[in-house]
Amino acid sequence: MPEPRPSFRPLAPWQALLALPLVIALAATTLGVLTLPALATADGAIGTVRDELLDLPPLPDVVAPAERSRMYDSGGNFMGYLVGAENRDIVPLDRIPERVRQAVIATEDDTFYEHNGVNRAAIMRAMMTNVQSGDIEQGASTITQQYVKNAMLSNAQTLERKLQEAIYATRLERELSKDEILERYLNLAYFGSGAYGVAAAAERYFGVGIEDVTLGQAAMLAGMIRLPEVNNPIRSPEAALARRDVVLRQMRIAGFITPEEEQQASTERWDPERVTEPPAPPHPFFVEYVKKLLLDHPALGETRQERIDAVFGGGLRIHTTLDQRMQTLANQAIADHLQDPVEHPLGGLLSLEADSGQIRTMALGPKEFGSCEEHPDDCHVTKVNPLVPGMGGSGRQVGSSIKPIVDTAALDAGLRTSFYTSVRDGKEIPGCIDYKDGEKGLYRPVNYSPTGGSMDMPEALRRSNNVYHATVVGEIGPQTVGAMANRMGIGSVPADYPHCSIGLGAIDAFPIEMASAFATLANGGVACVPYAITEVTDADGNVLIAREPSCERVVDQEIADKLVTMMQAVVESGTATAAQIGRPVAGKTGTTNDFKDAWFVGFTPQLVTAAWVGFEIPREMYGVLGHRRVTGGSIPAQLWHDYMLPTMEPFEVEALPRVPLDRYTPPKPKPKPQPADEPPDEPADQPADPPADEPPPDAGDGNGGNGGGNGDGGGD
């Protein structure tokens, strides 16, 4: 809004004396009849002039009217509004067409640009009308007085309020220009049906911006101000059209339009199909997450109510990290695989930029966003967002998608990728205790399919071997794995997690946490905190929140590069071949051993995406979409593929790190001593490769065995 003029001086005695007739007229107008009690009251008003006008108090502070907030995507494109109790869009006067201003002036205050805040002639006319009728039949409030009443005072029909209104109006006219007052008035006025301000009203009733309203629409808007819930076309089209024609006639009388323009505008039809609600931002699961972040942010207010007022009525400009192109592709990938909101599980896709932590995608389906209060047993919608914390979910078991983090912790603790150990089913794991079913005992995990022999780390990760990773946890301690998970971005896991079943994924985490942990590896060991909001400003452009990437090295780059090298083999020839997209990809599948949750978390150099599938209320996923059992290498990897393939098209193909790995080399057998006159025996055969412990993805891709440790593990 424009800056007010400097405050004016109190009225001089002679000015107050001239104001006495006005006070008496105001008293008579307000009370309706010039009876003796009314004159007595007016006599009291004279005392008010004597006592208060000579030393007029300053105008009260005006609280800025509520204004809806705007949300933008990562490219600065407008997404929609966050609207509270008052749907208002504050616009400068130069955006409001002259025909709208003229319509309002013609019907509400035809001498607006001539008086000093109070129209004395109009007051006297109203006084005589009210005296004759014995009631208040005609008002005399100017636009300035109406603004003062709505912005500074109450609607009480009392002499005191009417006097204050006139006094403040006169003073306001000395502090603000006429255009400044008119701008404030048009943005404050209520137009019915939840529309506040002329711009929101134009959208609400006509589906157009205020700049595009026709003459007939301008007259209809002006006609609503006096009785907004009576003369608005949604409530009463006939009354709205009749009032519009009155305003057009007043505009002609005032010289604003010609008779021909009046006639043409009076033939305009109102189209109820153009009625609109303020557009809410699309992608509601992401938007609700942003709302929560804002409502928890101290920069927007000390109390929750202050933050609510700011978010929904503070006219904020909220800039987010969402890429709407990617989001649309994610929604489509989910819709292509999961259509039935009751029979099919939920599928989620969440993408991060590895080198910044910016959330690019947050998609969930097939359930749409909504409440299930009316039909909780047959609900096709949900407000629960299991992809991020604080949105109704409590985390989901991650299964074998934890194994890259286990291996990261192992290398950080001093183990080598050549660490070679037996992977025999049921092998007792030294240093681990099983608390399964409430009883303490030896920890003896098994693999998805019967496996014997031994493996080193690259092969065990490629095959998602359970016994190998349980052995690693026994070597370094589950607390070491928990601490590494924390460092890499999985805050849901206690840093001192005590159970060896962490190595098989018997922990709960959110997809955003798993994506963040994998982004740490994709970013060379540098963890960046995920975020969804880049900047929030108020309506005047003042920055309230500004967010830059918050990154910290938590893993040596050499270790991170080794993990990325091993994880590429998972996609190339391991459990995630369905995720191949014709460019370098690294990742890891995960499935819980009760088949309630299935994951694939993978990345290219530019983008990390977590794909998760599971029912909102966890239950086994058998026979879904032709899969005997849903595993990480089936629907999640396919979702990831169908989303990432088109998503990555605009990006250059870049290589992921591939570094030499220490591999276990079996020792050569010593030759048997031979007589000098006999040739040596042929070299002994090399040990055969141990059999794979995982079937192809459709057969289950390695869901794993006895989790133990207060939870079931997984292994794919």
XYZ file of C-alpha atoms in Angstrom:
716
model
C 0.000 0.000 0.000
C 1.172 3.640 -0.551
C 2.830 5.446 2.351
C 0.439 7.717 4.333
C 0.878 11.451 4.347
C 2.310 13.121 7.476
C -0.210 13.309 10.349
C -2.191 16.547 10.489
C -2.510 18.941 13.472
C -5.478 18.949 15.893
C -8.420 21.105 14.829
C -8.294 24.744 15.822
C -11.151 26.049 18.040
C -12.813 27.863 15.149
C -12.721 24.656 13.059
C -14.350 22.676 15.856
C -17.049 25.326 16.182
C -17.872 24.962 12.495
C -18.131 21.205 13.013
C -20.983 21.472 15.566
C -23.824 21.488 12.982
C -22.310 18.411 11.393
C -22.290 16.631 14.727
C -25.922 17.496 15.358
C -26.865 16.313 11.856
C -24.957 13.079 12.355
C -26.728 12.499 15.631
C -30.120 13.059 14.064
C -29.303 10.849 11.094
C -28.096 8.037 13.290
C -30.983 8.164 15.734
C -33.566 8.570 13.025
C -35.820 11.283 14.490
C -35.306 14.714 16.038
C -37.049 13.990 19.292
C -36.146 15.654 22.556
C -34.053 12.650 23.634
C -32.242 12.845 20.344
C -31.537 16.525 20.842
C -30.278 15.766 24.306
C -27.959 13.183 22.858
C -26.805 15.634 20.247
C -26.152 18.086 23.053
C -23.873 15.480 24.542
C -22.162 15.222 21.193
C -21.404 18.927 21.366
C -19.525 18.173 24.543
C -17.626 15.493 22.658
C -16.571 18.038 20.072
C -15.500 20.412 22.833
C -13.585 17.777 24.756
C -12.158 15.631 21.938
C -12.030 17.483 18.634
C -9.802 20.160 20.086
C -7.248 17.445 20.933
C -8.064 14.662 18.484
C -6.316 11.349 19.225
C -4.323 9.758 16.410
C -5.985 7.354 14.043
C -5.974 3.803 15.349
C -3.520 1.347 13.856
C -4.995 -0.478 10.893
C -4.292 -4.189 10.736
C -3.523 -5.239 7.193
C -6.433 -7.243 5.795
C -5.979 -10.968 5.398
C -4.649 -11.958 1.987
C -4.301 -15.432 0.516
C -0.775 -16.746 0.072
C 0.730 -17.929 -3.213
C 2.800 -21.040 -3.838
C 5.371 -21.462 -6.618
C 7.367 -24.418 -7.958
C 11.124 -24.680 -8.404
C 10.974 -22.742 -11.679
C 8.982 -19.853 -10.199
C 5.737 -20.986 -11.841
C 2.548 -20.204 -9.929
C 0.953 -23.331 -8.450
C -2.040 -22.039 -6.467
C -3.276 -20.308 -3.332
C -3.354 -21.121 0.353
C -6.623 -19.576 1.524
C -7.944 -19.027 5.024
C -11.266 -17.589 6.158
C -10.976 -14.605 3.793
C -10.273 -15.236 0.126
C -8.586 -11.970 -0.797
C -5.995 -10.935 -3.384
C -4.729 -7.403 -2.735
C -4.038 -5.539 -5.974
C -2.801 -1.981 -6.644
C -5.275 0.562 -7.948
C -3.601 0.711 -11.343
C -4.598 -2.935 -11.910
C -8.253 -2.180 -11.214
C -9.932 -0.965 -14.431
C -11.427 2.507 -14.496
C -14.884 1.049 -15.236
C -14.777 -0.840 -11.937
C -13.737 2.246 -9.986
C -16.396 4.344 -11.688
C -19.110 1.768 -10.986
C -18.269 1.736 -7.287
C -18.087 5.514 -7.044
C -21.372 5.981 -8.934
C -23.347 3.753 -6.574
C -21.549 4.278 -3.272
C -20.233 7.854 -3.275
C -20.711 9.936 -6.423
C -18.900 12.950 -4.952
C -15.966 10.914 -3.641
C -13.338 13.103 -5.300
C -15.028 16.314 -4.079
C -15.687 15.980 -0.314
C -13.210 15.860 2.554
C -14.342 12.546 3.952
C -17.881 13.454 5.010
C -20.626 14.492 2.569
C -22.640 17.084 4.469
C -25.302 17.413 1.771
C -25.860 13.665 1.792
C -26.089 13.722 5.585
C -28.834 16.355 5.508
C -30.780 14.401 2.850
C -30.552 11.247 4.886
C -31.521 13.134 8.034
C -34.732 14.442 6.483
C -35.621 10.996 5.079
C -35.047 9.356 8.433
C -36.985 12.054 10.308
C -39.964 11.579 8.018
C -39.944 7.796 8.322
C -39.113 7.614 12.006
C -36.446 5.007 11.247
C -33.046 4.721 9.593
C -33.979 4.294 5.953
C -31.135 6.118 4.231
C -27.443 6.256 5.012
C -24.955 8.915 4.108
C -21.597 7.196 4.562
C -18.937 8.090 2.054
C -16.423 5.574 0.735
C -13.952 7.008 3.231
C -16.389 6.526 6.096
C -17.157 2.974 4.979
C -13.452 2.183 4.914
C -12.972 3.682 8.373
C -15.886 1.657 9.733
C -14.645 -1.625 8.246
C -10.955 -1.129 8.974
C -10.944 0.740 12.286
C -14.328 0.539 14.003
C -17.267 -1.791 14.559
C -20.634 -2.037 12.802
C -22.522 -0.856 15.880
C -25.359 1.601 15.072
C -24.532 4.055 17.850
C -23.999 7.788 17.971
C -20.521 7.353 19.418
C -19.431 5.091 16.577
C -20.957 7.387 13.948
C -19.155 10.386 15.374
C -15.873 8.512 15.492
C -16.425 7.439 11.899
C -16.927 11.021 10.685
C -13.996 12.353 12.672
C -11.624 9.618 11.536
C -12.803 9.938 7.913
C -12.028 13.647 7.906
C -8.619 13.039 9.382
C -7.846 10.101 7.050
C -8.510 12.316 4.033
C -5.707 14.573 5.258
C -3.287 11.680 5.624
C -4.019 9.671 2.458
C -4.802 10.633 -1.100
C -8.185 9.817 -2.617
C -6.643 7.081 -4.756
C -4.957 5.516 -1.741
C -8.268 5.424 0.133
C -10.107 3.965 -2.866
C -7.445 1.269 -3.310
C -7.741 0.227 0.326
C -11.516 0.254 0.160
C -11.740 -1.929 -2.957
C -9.314 -4.467 -1.483
C -11.077 -4.586 1.891
C -14.735 -4.762 0.832
C -16.681 -8.016 1.127
C -18.485 -9.208 -2.000
C -20.249 -12.296 -0.654
C -19.699 -16.040 -1.079
C -16.349 -15.839 0.699
C -14.837 -13.311 -1.728
C -13.033 -10.360 -0.162
C -11.675 -7.574 -2.315
C -12.613 -6.803 -5.876
C -9.949 -9.047 -7.456
C -11.034 -12.214 -5.651
C -14.672 -11.346 -6.411
C -13.959 -11.118 -10.147
C -12.390 -14.578 -10.052
C -15.161 -16.007 -7.893
C -18.162 -14.865 -9.912
C -16.801 -14.498 -13.441
C -13.677 -16.677 -13.578
C -11.518 -13.787 -14.836
C -8.800 -11.534 -13.524
C -9.904 -8.105 -12.370
C -8.236 -6.537 -15.421
C -10.580 -8.442 -17.737
C -14.031 -7.700 -16.324
C -16.624 -6.244 -18.672
C -18.705 -3.144 -17.990
C -21.679 -5.262 -16.964
C -19.516 -7.330 -14.630
C -18.021 -4.178 -13.124
C -21.520 -2.891 -12.375
C -22.540 -6.217 -10.861
C -19.484 -6.180 -8.573
C -20.268 -2.648 -7.434
C -23.861 -3.627 -6.782
C -22.821 -6.339 -4.319
C -20.996 -4.086 -1.860
C -24.061 -2.796 -0.024
C -25.737 -6.194 0.493
C -23.145 -8.823 -0.542
C -25.074 -11.921 0.514
C -28.302 -10.658 -1.096
C -27.058 -9.213 -4.381
C -24.443 -11.770 -5.386
C -25.372 -13.917 -8.387
C -24.640 -17.252 -6.708
C -27.229 -16.561 -4.018
C -29.738 -14.671 -6.190
C -29.041 -14.154 -9.904
C -32.212 -12.100 -10.352
C -31.349 -9.685 -7.544
C -27.774 -9.381 -8.796
C -28.889 -8.518 -12.320
C -31.479 -6.018 -11.093
C -28.913 -4.322 -8.872
C -26.433 -4.312 -11.777
C -28.917 -2.378 -13.904
C -29.369 0.165 -11.107
C -25.612 0.711 -10.998
C -25.447 1.094 -14.791
C -28.133 3.774 -14.609
C -26.209 5.557 -11.852
C -23.047 5.405 -13.985
C -24.926 6.997 -16.895
C -26.349 9.745 -14.678
C -22.861 10.412 -13.302
C -21.571 10.778 -16.864
C -19.283 7.736 -16.727
C -20.979 5.867 -19.583
C -23.263 6.652 -22.497
C -26.867 5.440 -22.852
C -25.665 3.080 -25.574
C -23.039 1.550 -23.279
C -25.642 1.195 -20.551
C -28.002 -0.573 -22.907
C -25.331 -2.951 -24.207
C -24.024 -3.819 -20.730
C -27.540 -4.500 -19.453
C -27.872 -7.323 -21.989
C -24.847 -9.226 -20.674
C -25.693 -12.631 -19.291
C -24.168 -14.069 -16.154
C -22.722 -17.524 -16.724
C -22.896 -19.736 -13.594
C -20.406 -22.106 -15.242
C -17.732 -19.447 -14.757
C -18.032 -19.501 -10.977
C -14.733 -20.704 -9.519
C -13.144 -21.503 -6.213
C -9.680 -20.069 -5.597
C -7.320 -22.573 -7.245
C -5.622 -24.740 -4.666
C -2.112 -25.886 -5.501
C -1.957 -29.275 -7.225
C -0.017 -32.220 -5.808
C -1.714 -32.072 -2.389
C 0.563 -34.543 -0.584
C 3.514 -32.241 -1.256
C 1.490 -29.112 -0.504
C 0.298 -30.466 2.851
C 3.901 -31.247 3.741
C 4.902 -27.662 2.907
C 2.029 -26.343 5.028
C 3.265 -28.352 7.988
C 6.793 -27.016 7.570
C 5.466 -23.451 7.474
C 3.166 -23.890 10.463
C 6.124 -25.184 12.489
C 8.512 -22.400 11.442
C 9.219 -19.776 14.133
C 9.981 -17.092 11.550
C 6.245 -16.847 10.807
C 5.117 -16.205 14.369
C 5.710 -17.045 18.005
C 2.416 -18.897 18.448
C 0.722 -21.440 16.238
C -2.219 -19.100 15.683
C 0.128 -16.372 14.480
C 1.679 -18.817 12.036
C -1.758 -19.944 10.812
C -2.707 -16.314 10.212
C 0.534 -15.757 8.293
C 0.300 -18.873 6.122
C -3.369 -18.522 5.167
C -3.862 -14.776 5.454
C -0.461 -13.134 5.308
C -0.145 -12.799 1.542
C 3.039 -14.883 1.586
C 4.938 -15.835 -1.548
C 6.109 -19.407 -0.952
C 8.786 -20.739 -3.286
C 9.255 -24.518 -3.227
C 11.638 -27.098 -4.667
C 8.989 -29.100 -6.538
C 9.627 -29.840 -10.211
C 6.134 -30.120 -11.691
C 7.356 -31.908 -14.820
C 8.939 -34.623 -12.712
C 5.952 -34.719 -10.376
C 3.572 -35.284 -13.276
C 5.730 -38.126 -14.569
C 5.832 -39.683 -11.102
C 2.055 -39.503 -10.778
C 1.682 -41.098 -14.187
C 4.086 -43.940 -13.408
C 2.137 -44.803 -10.266
C -1.199 -44.587 -12.117
C 0.105 -46.912 -14.820
C 0.817 -49.653 -12.274
C -1.586 -49.130 -9.375
C -5.180 -48.186 -10.192
C -7.446 -49.667 -7.517
C -7.318 -47.598 -4.289
C -8.775 -50.471 -2.249
C -7.291 -53.633 -3.739
C -3.895 -52.279 -4.731
C -1.196 -51.138 -2.308
C 0.068 -47.576 -2.180
C 3.028 -46.679 -4.326
C 5.280 -43.732 -3.556
C 8.055 -41.968 -5.469
C 10.246 -39.340 -3.811
C 13.167 -37.680 -5.586
C 16.025 -35.555 -4.252
C 18.853 -33.662 -5.855
C 21.894 -35.397 -4.398
C 24.105 -32.309 -4.290
C 21.533 -29.993 -2.681
C 18.860 -32.007 -0.874
C 16.052 -30.256 -2.746
C 12.901 -32.380 -2.962
C 11.889 -32.586 -6.617
C 9.088 -35.153 -6.448
C 6.678 -36.413 -3.786
C 4.051 -38.627 -5.432
C 1.642 -41.126 -3.886
C -1.172 -43.253 -5.309
C -3.548 -44.779 -6.240
C -5.387 -43.204 -3.285
C -6.004 -39.504 -3.730
C -5.741 -36.942 -0.969
C -8.862 -36.668 1.200
C -10.648 -37.646 4.408
C -12.161 -41.039 5.191
C -14.383 -39.958 8.078
C -17.629 -40.889 6.316
C -16.608 -44.333 4.989
C -13.607 -45.567 6.952
C -14.167 -49.207 5.934
C -14.329 -48.518 2.197
C -12.039 -45.558 1.790
C -10.609 -44.520 -1.545
C -8.708 -41.488 -0.230
C -6.211 -40.746 2.516
C -4.513 -37.868 4.275
C -1.638 -40.056 5.439
C 1.624 -39.416 3.608
C 4.018 -42.267 4.454
C 6.859 -40.747 2.415
C 7.845 -38.143 5.024
C 7.698 -37.885 8.813
C 5.007 -35.905 10.579
C 2.268 -36.573 8.019
C 0.422 -39.450 9.680
C 2.854 -42.278 8.954
C 5.265 -43.899 11.357
C 7.920 -45.202 8.985
C 8.061 -48.550 7.202
C 10.481 -51.461 7.486
C 13.250 -51.003 4.952
C 14.347 -54.607 4.389
C 17.563 -55.136 2.466
C 17.700 -51.534 1.227
C 19.658 -50.960 4.476
C 22.554 -53.141 3.291
C 24.545 -50.405 1.481
C 24.502 -48.482 4.758
C 25.702 -51.584 6.626
C 28.577 -51.932 4.155
C 29.379 -48.206 4.424
C 29.629 -48.551 8.192
C 31.811 -51.651 7.780
C 34.293 -49.929 5.462
C 34.316 -46.877 7.721
C 35.120 -49.180 10.667
C 38.091 -50.685 8.849
C 36.735 -53.767 7.075
C 37.657 -54.240 3.446
C 35.482 -55.114 0.500
C 37.437 -58.371 0.369
C 36.027 -59.393 3.767
C 35.167 -63.036 3.093
C 32.956 -65.166 5.279
C 30.645 -68.145 5.283
C 27.079 -67.422 4.246
C 25.694 -70.760 5.338
C 22.014 -70.697 6.358
C 21.461 -70.737 10.104
C 25.039 -69.789 10.868
C 25.471 -68.502 14.419
C 26.532 -64.849 14.363
C 29.149 -64.086 17.036
C 28.390 -60.926 19.009
C 24.645 -61.042 18.255
C 21.735 -62.153 20.394
C 18.263 -62.976 19.095
C 15.302 -61.628 21.069
C 12.683 -62.990 18.709
C 9.347 -63.905 20.337
C 10.504 -62.411 23.618
C 13.147 -65.048 24.219
C 16.864 -64.536 24.296
C 18.920 -66.874 22.174
C 21.558 -67.276 19.508
C 21.141 -65.216 16.354
C 20.958 -67.581 13.368
C 19.672 -65.746 10.261
C 18.916 -67.522 7.009
C 18.905 -66.470 3.370
C 15.931 -66.242 1.071
C 16.942 -69.433 -0.714
C 19.241 -72.155 0.641
C 22.808 -70.927 0.361
C 26.151 -72.291 1.388
C 29.757 -71.399 0.710
C 31.336 -68.010 1.317
C 31.228 -64.527 -0.248
C 33.046 -61.221 -0.179
C 31.271 -57.862 0.117
C 30.645 -56.988 -3.572
C 29.104 -60.381 -4.260
C 27.063 -60.372 -1.043
C 25.625 -56.945 -1.845
C 24.863 -57.899 -5.446
C 23.037 -61.024 -4.257
C 21.590 -59.264 -1.168
C 22.848 -62.024 1.107
C 21.384 -61.931 4.610
C 23.885 -64.088 6.486
C 26.824 -62.086 5.131
C 25.413 -58.755 6.300
C 24.382 -60.157 9.659
C 27.987 -61.335 10.061
C 29.236 -57.836 9.208
C 26.971 -56.334 11.867
C 28.327 -58.849 14.362
C 31.853 -57.771 13.460
C 31.333 -54.006 13.849
C 28.353 -53.856 16.231
C 24.776 -52.736 15.515
C 25.441 -49.384 17.188
C 28.036 -48.633 14.517
C 25.421 -49.219 11.833
C 22.844 -47.090 13.650
C 25.310 -44.226 14.000
C 26.183 -44.401 10.303
C 22.495 -44.444 9.354
C 22.065 -41.259 11.404
C 25.029 -39.586 9.767
C 23.727 -40.401 6.306
C 20.227 -39.002 6.940
C 18.102 -41.727 8.563
C 17.058 -39.943 11.729
C 14.364 -42.467 12.608
C 16.982 -45.028 13.647
C 18.490 -44.547 17.120
C 22.225 -44.021 16.868
C 22.731 -46.650 19.585
C 20.407 -49.247 18.029
C 21.315 -52.477 19.890
C 20.001 -55.304 17.688
C 21.884 -57.101 14.930
C 18.680 -57.360 12.908
C 19.429 -53.814 11.730
C 21.673 -55.464 9.157
C 18.645 -57.065 7.511
C 16.497 -53.934 7.653
C 14.340 -54.679 10.689
C 14.006 -50.931 11.317
C 11.401 -48.358 10.363
C 12.318 -45.375 8.193
C 10.678 -43.004 5.735
C 11.353 -42.934 1.994
C 12.728 -39.398 2.310
C 15.304 -40.718 4.780
C 16.312 -43.615 2.550
C 16.614 -41.264 -0.422
C 18.739 -38.929 1.690
C 21.063 -41.749 2.792
C 21.569 -42.941 -0.787
C 22.061 -39.327 -1.907
C 25.003 -39.179 0.493
C 26.695 -41.957 -1.471
C 25.738 -40.429 -4.833
C 27.233 -37.128 -3.632
C 30.604 -38.645 -2.800
C 29.963 -38.970 0.929
C 28.510 -35.496 1.462
C 25.078 -35.527 3.132
C 22.651 -32.714 2.323
C 19.570 -32.177 4.484
C 16.396 -32.565 2.371
C 14.218 -29.470 2.076
C 11.070 -28.392 0.251
C 11.028 -24.585 0.647
C 13.648 -22.258 -0.812
C 12.199 -18.857 0.129
C 9.194 -17.215 1.729
C 8.522 -13.486 1.415
C 5.689 -11.313 2.606
C 3.459 -9.363 0.226
C 5.949 -6.486 0.167
C 8.866 -8.712 -0.795
C 10.536 -8.861 2.606
C 12.325 -12.196 3.007
C 10.997 -14.162 5.975
C 12.590 -17.555 5.243
C 15.547 -18.280 2.991
C 17.010 -21.745 2.645
C 20.282 -22.778 1.076
C 21.663 -26.323 0.879
C 22.971 -27.565 4.207
C 25.621 -30.177 3.417
C 28.342 -31.915 5.414
C 30.839 -34.654 4.648
C 29.940 -37.723 6.672
C 31.632 -40.496 4.661
C 35.055 -40.539 3.034
C 34.756 -40.178 -0.715
C 36.825 -43.310 -1.292
C 34.307 -45.331 0.718
C 31.334 -43.712 -1.025
C 32.814 -44.462 -4.439
C 33.314 -48.099 -3.486
C 29.682 -48.404 -2.452
C 28.492 -46.777 -5.689
C 30.659 -49.186 -7.656
C 29.162 -52.196 -5.855
C 25.600 -50.855 -6.121
C 25.829 -50.553 -9.898
C 26.243 -54.309 -10.035
C 22.922 -54.681 -8.185
C 21.170 -53.046 -11.161
C 23.317 -54.592 -13.871
C 23.144 -58.228 -12.780
C 21.676 -58.419 -9.294
C 18.233 -58.025 -7.786
C 17.278 -54.767 -9.577
C 17.685 -55.466 -13.274
C 14.157 -54.111 -13.840
C 15.491 -50.640 -12.991
C 17.871 -50.411 -15.947
C 17.211 -47.246 -18.002
C 20.091 -47.222 -20.500
C 22.406 -45.042 -18.444
C 24.512 -45.606 -15.302
C 22.319 -46.410 -12.294
C 23.185 -47.605 -8.809
C 20.728 -48.752 -6.172
C 19.415 -51.414 -3.874
C 16.183 -53.342 -3.513
C 14.525 -54.139 -0.209
C 11.699 -56.398 0.914
C 10.548 -57.318 4.381
C 10.290 -61.042 5.041
C 6.550 -60.758 5.589
C 6.172 -59.017 2.196
C 4.448 -55.968 3.726
C 6.924 -53.418 2.338
C 8.978 -53.390 -0.829
C 11.573 -50.834 -1.928
C 13.943 -49.811 -4.619
C 16.154 -46.811 -3.949
C 18.368 -45.852 -6.847
C 20.192 -42.937 -8.392
C 21.860 -41.434 -11.394
C 24.513 -38.739 -10.924
C 21.780 -36.078 -11.030
C 18.828 -37.529 -9.126
C 18.069 -39.942 -6.291
C 14.645 -41.594 -6.147
C 13.111 -43.839 -3.518
C 10.288 -46.093 -4.727
C 8.200 -47.730 -1.990
C 5.140 -49.987 -2.182
C 2.920 -51.125 0.690
C -0.631 -50.984 1.994
C -1.565 -48.003 4.148
C -2.432 -50.420 6.949
C 0.409 -52.914 6.480
C -0.511 -56.358 5.210
C 1.125 -59.011 3.064
C 1.320 -58.285 -0.645
C 0.527 -61.607 -2.308
C -0.861 -61.951 -5.815
C -0.783 -58.223 -6.603
C -0.792 -57.457 -10.340
C 0.284 -60.977 -11.197
C 3.225 -61.073 -8.787
C 3.238 -64.066 -6.499
C 4.840 -61.841 -3.910
C 5.673 -58.137 -4.251
C 9.392 -57.618 -3.758
C 11.728 -54.696 -4.268
C 12.818 -56.005 -7.651
C 9.245 -56.175 -8.949
C 6.755 -53.295 -8.678
C 9.091 -50.780 -6.932
C 11.893 -51.269 -9.469
C 9.365 -51.082 -12.317
C 7.851 -47.880 -10.895
C 11.335 -46.417 -10.581
C 12.134 -47.374 -14.164
C 8.910 -45.986 -15.646
C 9.356 -42.702 -13.810
C 13.105 -42.203 -14.192
C 13.328 -43.123 -17.871
C 11.352 -40.067 -19.116
C 12.474 -37.902 -16.197
C 16.138 -38.215 -17.133
C 15.657 -37.535 -20.858
C 16.620 -33.825 -20.637
C 19.782 -34.660 -18.664
C 23.163 -35.527 -20.125
C 24.266 -39.117 -19.624
C 26.938 -39.032 -16.929
C 29.038 -41.807 -15.486
C 28.893 -42.937 -11.888
C 32.155 -43.656 -10.069
C 33.723 -47.048 -10.778
C 36.762 -47.738 -8.640
C 38.859 -50.871 -8.112
C 37.582 -53.089 -5.314
C 39.514 -55.425 -3.097
C 38.227 -58.888 -3.922
C 38.805 -62.105 -2.104
C 41.127 -64.408 -3.999
C 41.105 -68.026 -2.824
C 44.612 -69.261 -2.010
C 46.113 -71.621 -4.475
C 46.436 -75.175 -3.101
C 49.931 -76.361 -2.378
C 51.132 -79.101 -4.814
C 51.727 -82.559 -3.372
C 55.365 -83.694 -3.214
C 56.169 -85.865 -6.244
C 59.019 -88.261 -6.967
C 61.662 -86.576 -9.011
C 61.115 -88.834 -11.988
C 57.339 -88.216 -12.191
C 55.557 -85.146 -13.540
C 53.486 -83.054 -11.064
C 49.729 -83.540 -10.815
C 47.415 -81.125 -12.574
C 46.434 -78.074 -10.444
C 43.438 -78.563 -8.198
C 40.106 -77.204 -9.397
C 39.138 -73.760 -8.106
C 36.207 -73.643 -5.657
C 32.912 -73.290 -7.455
C 30.933 -70.044 -6.999
C 28.335 -70.418 -4.286
C 24.812 -70.632 -5.650
C 22.752 -67.436 -5.786
C 20.485 -67.072 -2.782
C 17.845 -65.063 -4.654
C 15.439 -65.995 -7.443
C 14.582 -63.640 -10.287
C 12.493 -60.588 -9.223
C 9.114 -62.037 -10.115
C 9.845 -65.092 -7.997
C 10.606 -63.020 -4.967
C 14.093 -61.609 -5.543
C 15.599 -62.625 -2.288
C 13.348 -61.696 0.568
C 15.122 -62.803 3.584
C 14.771 -65.165 6.385
C 14.883 -64.876 10.107
C 15.285 -61.232 10.972
C 15.620 -61.578 14.690
C 16.425 -58.761 17.076
C 12.918 -57.504 17.852
C 11.932 -57.430 14.197
C 11.797 -59.307 10.975
C 14.543 -58.715 8.495
C 14.459 -58.725 4.762
C 16.730 -59.662 2.011
C 16.406 -58.839 -1.594
